[in-house]
Short mmCIF file of C-alpha atoms in Angstrom, two decimals:
data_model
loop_
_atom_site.label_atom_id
_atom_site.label_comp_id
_atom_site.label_asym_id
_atom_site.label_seq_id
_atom_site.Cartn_x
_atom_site.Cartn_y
_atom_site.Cartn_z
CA UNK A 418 -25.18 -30.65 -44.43
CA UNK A 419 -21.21 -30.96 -43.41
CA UNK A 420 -19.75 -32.48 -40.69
CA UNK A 421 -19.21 -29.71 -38.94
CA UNK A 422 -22.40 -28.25 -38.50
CA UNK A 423 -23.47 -31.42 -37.07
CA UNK A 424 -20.78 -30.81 -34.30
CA UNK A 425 -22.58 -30.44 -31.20
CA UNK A 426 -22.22 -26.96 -29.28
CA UNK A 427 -21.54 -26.41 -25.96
CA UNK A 428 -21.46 -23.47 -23.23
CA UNK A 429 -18.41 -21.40 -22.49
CA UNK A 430 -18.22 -19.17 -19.93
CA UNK A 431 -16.89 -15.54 -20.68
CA UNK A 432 -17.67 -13.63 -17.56
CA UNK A 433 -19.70 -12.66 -14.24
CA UNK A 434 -21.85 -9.27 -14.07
CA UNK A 435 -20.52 -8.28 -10.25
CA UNK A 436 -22.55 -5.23 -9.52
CA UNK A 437 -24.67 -2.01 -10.94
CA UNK A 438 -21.88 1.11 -12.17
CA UNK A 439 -23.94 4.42 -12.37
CA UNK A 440 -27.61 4.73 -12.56
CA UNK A 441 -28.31 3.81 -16.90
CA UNK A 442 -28.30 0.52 -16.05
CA UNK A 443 -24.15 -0.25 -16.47
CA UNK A 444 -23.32 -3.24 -14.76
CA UNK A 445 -19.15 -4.19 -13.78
CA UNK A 446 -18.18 -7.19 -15.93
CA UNK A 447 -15.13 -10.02 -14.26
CA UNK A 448 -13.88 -11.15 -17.51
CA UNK A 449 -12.98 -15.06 -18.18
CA UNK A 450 -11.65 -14.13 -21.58
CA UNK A 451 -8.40 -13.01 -22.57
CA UNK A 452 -10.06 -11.69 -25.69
CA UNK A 453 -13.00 -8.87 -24.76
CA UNK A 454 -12.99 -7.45 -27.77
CA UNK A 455 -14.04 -10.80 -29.72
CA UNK A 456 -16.36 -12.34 -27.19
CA UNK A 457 -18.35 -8.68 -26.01
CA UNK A 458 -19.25 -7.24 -29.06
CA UNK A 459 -22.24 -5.13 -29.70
CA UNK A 460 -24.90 -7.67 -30.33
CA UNK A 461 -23.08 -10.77 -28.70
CA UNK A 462 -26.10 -12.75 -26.66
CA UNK A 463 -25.14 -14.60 -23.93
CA UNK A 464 -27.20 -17.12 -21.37
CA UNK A 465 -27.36 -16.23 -17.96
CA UNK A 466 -26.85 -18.36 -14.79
CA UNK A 467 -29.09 -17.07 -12.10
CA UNK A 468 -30.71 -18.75 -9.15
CA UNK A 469 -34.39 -20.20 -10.21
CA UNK A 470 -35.74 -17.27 -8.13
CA UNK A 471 -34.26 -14.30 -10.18
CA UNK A 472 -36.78 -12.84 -13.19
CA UNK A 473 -33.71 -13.45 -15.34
CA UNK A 474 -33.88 -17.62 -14.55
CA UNK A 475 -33.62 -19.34 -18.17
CA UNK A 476 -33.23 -15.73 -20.21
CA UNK A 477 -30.38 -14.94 -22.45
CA UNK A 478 -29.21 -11.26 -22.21
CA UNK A 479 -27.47 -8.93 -25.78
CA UNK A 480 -24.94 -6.71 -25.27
CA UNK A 481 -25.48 -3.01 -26.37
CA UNK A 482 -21.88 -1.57 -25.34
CA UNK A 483 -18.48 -2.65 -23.64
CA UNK A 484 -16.85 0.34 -21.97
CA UNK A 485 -13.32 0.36 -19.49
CA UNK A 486 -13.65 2.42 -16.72
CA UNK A 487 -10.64 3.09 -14.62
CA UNK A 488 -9.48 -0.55 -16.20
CA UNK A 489 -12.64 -2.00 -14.96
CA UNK A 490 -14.77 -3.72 -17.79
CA UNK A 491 -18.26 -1.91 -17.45
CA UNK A 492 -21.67 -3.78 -19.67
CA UNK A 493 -24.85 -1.93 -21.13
CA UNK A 494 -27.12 -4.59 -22.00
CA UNK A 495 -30.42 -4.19 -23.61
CA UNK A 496 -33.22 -4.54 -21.54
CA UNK A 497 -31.45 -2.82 -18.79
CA UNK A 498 -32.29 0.53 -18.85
CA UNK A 499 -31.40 1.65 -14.85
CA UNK A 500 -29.16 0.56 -11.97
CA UNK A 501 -32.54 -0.87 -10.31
CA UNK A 502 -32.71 -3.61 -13.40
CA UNK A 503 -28.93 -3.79 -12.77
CA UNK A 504 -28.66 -4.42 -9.58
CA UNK A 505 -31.23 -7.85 -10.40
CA UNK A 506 -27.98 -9.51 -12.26
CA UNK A 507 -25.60 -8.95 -9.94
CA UNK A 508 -23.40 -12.09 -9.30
CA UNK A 509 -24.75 -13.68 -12.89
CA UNK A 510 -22.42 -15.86 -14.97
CA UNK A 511 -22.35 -15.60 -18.58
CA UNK A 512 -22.32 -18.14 -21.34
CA UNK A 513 -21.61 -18.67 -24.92
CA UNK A 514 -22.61 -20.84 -27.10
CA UNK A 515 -19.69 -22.68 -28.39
CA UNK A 516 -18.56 -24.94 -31.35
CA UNK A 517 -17.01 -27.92 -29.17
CA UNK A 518 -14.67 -28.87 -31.46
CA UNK A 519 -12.83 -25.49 -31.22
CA UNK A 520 -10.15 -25.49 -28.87
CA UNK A 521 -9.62 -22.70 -27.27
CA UNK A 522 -6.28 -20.35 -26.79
CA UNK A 523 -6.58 -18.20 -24.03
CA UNK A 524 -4.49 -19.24 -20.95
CA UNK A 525 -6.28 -20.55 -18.19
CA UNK A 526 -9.22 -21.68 -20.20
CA UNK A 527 -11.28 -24.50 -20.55
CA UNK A 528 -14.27 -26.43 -21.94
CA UNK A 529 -15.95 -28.51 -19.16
CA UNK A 530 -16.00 -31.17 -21.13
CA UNK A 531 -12.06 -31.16 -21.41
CA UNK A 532 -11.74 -31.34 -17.75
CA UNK A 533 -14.73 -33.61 -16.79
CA UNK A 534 -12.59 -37.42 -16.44
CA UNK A 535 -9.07 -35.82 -15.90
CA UNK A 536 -7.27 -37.59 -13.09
CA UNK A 537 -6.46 -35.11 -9.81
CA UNK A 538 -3.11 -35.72 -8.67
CA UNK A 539 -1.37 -34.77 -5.27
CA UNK A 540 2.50 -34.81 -4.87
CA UNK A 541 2.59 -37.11 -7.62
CA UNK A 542 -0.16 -39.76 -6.20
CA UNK A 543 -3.32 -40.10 -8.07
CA UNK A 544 -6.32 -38.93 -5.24
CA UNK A 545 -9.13 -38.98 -7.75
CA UNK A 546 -11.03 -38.13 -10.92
CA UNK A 547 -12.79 -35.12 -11.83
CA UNK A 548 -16.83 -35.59 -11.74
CA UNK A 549 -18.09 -32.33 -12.57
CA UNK A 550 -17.38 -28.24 -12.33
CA UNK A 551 -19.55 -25.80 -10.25
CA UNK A 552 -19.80 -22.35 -11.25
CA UNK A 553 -20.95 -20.63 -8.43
CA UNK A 554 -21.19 -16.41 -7.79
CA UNK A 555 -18.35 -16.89 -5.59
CA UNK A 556 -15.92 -19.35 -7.56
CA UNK A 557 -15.72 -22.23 -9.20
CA UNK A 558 -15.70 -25.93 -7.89
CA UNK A 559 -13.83 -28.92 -8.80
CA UNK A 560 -16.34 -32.00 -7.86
CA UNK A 561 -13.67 -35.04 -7.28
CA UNK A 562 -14.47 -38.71 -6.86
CA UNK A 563 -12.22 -39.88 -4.45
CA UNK A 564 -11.46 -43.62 -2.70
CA UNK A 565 -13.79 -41.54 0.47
CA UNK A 566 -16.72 -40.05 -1.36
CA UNK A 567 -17.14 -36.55 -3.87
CA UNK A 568 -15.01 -34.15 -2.41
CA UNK A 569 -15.25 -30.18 -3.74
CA UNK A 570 -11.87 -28.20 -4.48
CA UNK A 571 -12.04 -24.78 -5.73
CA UNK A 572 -10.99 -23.75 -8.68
CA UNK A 573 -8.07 -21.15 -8.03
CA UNK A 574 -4.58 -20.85 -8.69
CA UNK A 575 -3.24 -21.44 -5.70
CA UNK A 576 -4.73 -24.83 -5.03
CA UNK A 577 -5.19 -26.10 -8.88
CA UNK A 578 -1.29 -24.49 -10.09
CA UNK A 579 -1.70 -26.56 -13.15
CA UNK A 580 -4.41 -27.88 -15.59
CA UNK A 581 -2.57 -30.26 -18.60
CA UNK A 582 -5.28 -31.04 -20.68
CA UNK A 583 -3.11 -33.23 -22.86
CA UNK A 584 -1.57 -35.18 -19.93
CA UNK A 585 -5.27 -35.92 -18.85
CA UNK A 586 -3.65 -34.25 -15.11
CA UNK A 587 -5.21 -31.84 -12.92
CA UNK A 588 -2.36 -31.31 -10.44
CA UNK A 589 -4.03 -29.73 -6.73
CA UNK A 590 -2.05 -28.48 -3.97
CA UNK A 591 -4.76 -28.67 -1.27
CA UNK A 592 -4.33 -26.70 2.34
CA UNK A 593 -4.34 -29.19 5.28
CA UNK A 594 -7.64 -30.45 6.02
CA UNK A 595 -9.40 -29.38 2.93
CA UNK A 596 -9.03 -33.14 1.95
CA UNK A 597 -8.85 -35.11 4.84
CA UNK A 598 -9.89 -34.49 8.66
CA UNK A 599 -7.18 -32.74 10.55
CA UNK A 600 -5.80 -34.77 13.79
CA UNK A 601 -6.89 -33.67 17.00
CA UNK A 602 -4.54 -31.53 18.63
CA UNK A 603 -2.85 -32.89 21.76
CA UNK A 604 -3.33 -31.20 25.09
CA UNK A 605 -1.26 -28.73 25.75
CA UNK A 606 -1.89 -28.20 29.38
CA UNK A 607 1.03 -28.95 31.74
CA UNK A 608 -0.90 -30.67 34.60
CA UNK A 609 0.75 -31.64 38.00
CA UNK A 610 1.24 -35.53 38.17
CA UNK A 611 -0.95 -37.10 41.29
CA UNK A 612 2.64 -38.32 42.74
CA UNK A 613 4.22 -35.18 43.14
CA UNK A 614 2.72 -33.41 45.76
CA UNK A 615 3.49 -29.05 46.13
CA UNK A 616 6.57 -28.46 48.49
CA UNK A 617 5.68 -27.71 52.17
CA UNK A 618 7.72 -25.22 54.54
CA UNK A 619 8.64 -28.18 56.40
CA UNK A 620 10.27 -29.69 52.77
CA UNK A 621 12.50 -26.27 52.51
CA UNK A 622 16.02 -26.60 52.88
CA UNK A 623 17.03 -23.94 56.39
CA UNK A 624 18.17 -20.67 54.89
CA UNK A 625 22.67 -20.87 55.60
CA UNK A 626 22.47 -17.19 56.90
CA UNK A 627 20.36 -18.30 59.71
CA UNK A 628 22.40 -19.11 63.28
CA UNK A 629 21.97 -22.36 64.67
CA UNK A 630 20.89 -21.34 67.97
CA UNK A 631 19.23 -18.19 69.34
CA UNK A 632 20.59 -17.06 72.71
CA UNK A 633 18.90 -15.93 75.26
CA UNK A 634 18.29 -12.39 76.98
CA UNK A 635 21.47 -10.55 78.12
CA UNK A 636 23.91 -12.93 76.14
CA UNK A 637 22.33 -15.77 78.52
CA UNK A 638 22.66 -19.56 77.47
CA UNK A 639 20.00 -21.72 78.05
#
C-alpha cells in the first residue's frame, strides 16, 4: 500500500442546494467551486449537511445532471424525482470527500483544516486564534478564541478581506461592536440647569418705543 493512500481524507465543501426550480425535482445550486464542471459531474456523490430532523440527516446524495439556467446553476439528483422531494433539501450544504494533502487552486478556497490555528489579526494587532468554522444555511462562521471568550465572525469578504494561508494570518475588519460592547451613548437632551430660572415679564428690558409717561385726559398732567 503507498503512502498516499494512507493519506487521510477530509470534507470539502462545493456548494448549497438553495431552493426547488420547476416541478422534476431541479433544485438551484450556490456554487463554492470555481470549477463546476470537475466537481458536478454526472455521478459525483456528495454528503449532505442537514439539520438531524430532515429525512436526508446522515445520507449522501449522486448527481444525475448539472444544467445553467439564466446563469443560475440548476441540480437533478437521483432520488429526487419532484419539486416536493426538492423542496426537503433546501438550504443543504454539500461535501466532498477530499485527499487532504491536495491543495487546492480555486481563489477563495479552503480546507478547514488549513484555517483551524491561524492567528486573526486586527489593524495589525493579534485579537485571537481561529477554533473552528461553522457552516451554517445562512453563512459561514469563524469561531475565534480571544483574551474575552469564543467570539463568532462571519465568513464574508467584507469583514475577512484576506485569508494568507502561508502567513498563518486571517486578517478581519470587524464593524463596531461585533467584537467588543459599544459605549453607551451620552445624553443628548439639553436640560435647563436648576440655577437658571425662565425669564419673567418683570426680568424684560422696557420696550425704547414706549413713552415714559402717559398723560392724562385732554393733554392734562397729573
Amino acid at each position: 500500500m503507498s503512502d498516499d493512500s494512507m493519506t487521510p481524507a477530509t470534507q470539502l465543501r462545493v456548494g448549497r442546494l438553495t431552493k426547488a426550480h420547476g416541478l422534476k425535482g431541479a433544485i438551484k445550486l450556490e456554487l463554492f467551486t470555481d470549477d463546476p464542471g470537475r466537481r458536478f459531474v454526472p455521478g459525483a456523490v456528495f454528503t449532505l449537511q442537514v439539520p438531524t430532523s430532515s429525512p436526508w440527516h446522515g445520507k449522501t446524495i449522486e448527481l444525475v445532471e448539472l444544467r445553467w439556467y439564466n446563469q443560475h446553476a440548476v441540480g437533478f439528483f437521483k432520488g429526487v424525482p419532484d419539486r416536493e422531494a426538492a423542496e426537503t433539501l433546501a438550504k443543504a450544504i454539500l461535501w466532498i470527500d477530499q485527499d487532504s494533502a491536495e491543495q487546492t487552486d480555486e481563489e477563495d478556497a479552503w480546507y478547514d483544516h488549513q484555517l483551524v490555528g491561524l492567528a486573526v489579526v486586527r489593524d495589525g494587532v493579534q485579537i485571537g486564534t481561529l477554533t473552528r468554522l461553522e457552516h451554517l444555511p445562512a453563512q459561514d462562521l469563524l469561531i475565534v478564541k480571544t483574551a474575552a471568550g469564543e467570539v463568532m465572525i462571519p465568513f464574508v469578504k467584507a469583514i475577512v478581506p484576506s485569508v494568507d494561508v502561508k502567513a498563518g494570518v486571517i486578517t478581519i475588519t470587524p464593524p463596531p461592536g461585533l467584537l467588543e460592547e459599544l459605549p453607551d451613548e451620552p445624553d443628548t437632551d439639553d436640560a435647563t440647569p436648576d440655577d437658571a430660572a425662565p425669564a419673567t415679564d418683570a426680568d424684560a428690558e422696557p420696550d425704547s418705543d414706549e413713552p415714559a409717561a402717559t398723560p392724562t385726559p385732554d393733554g392734562q398732567g397729573a
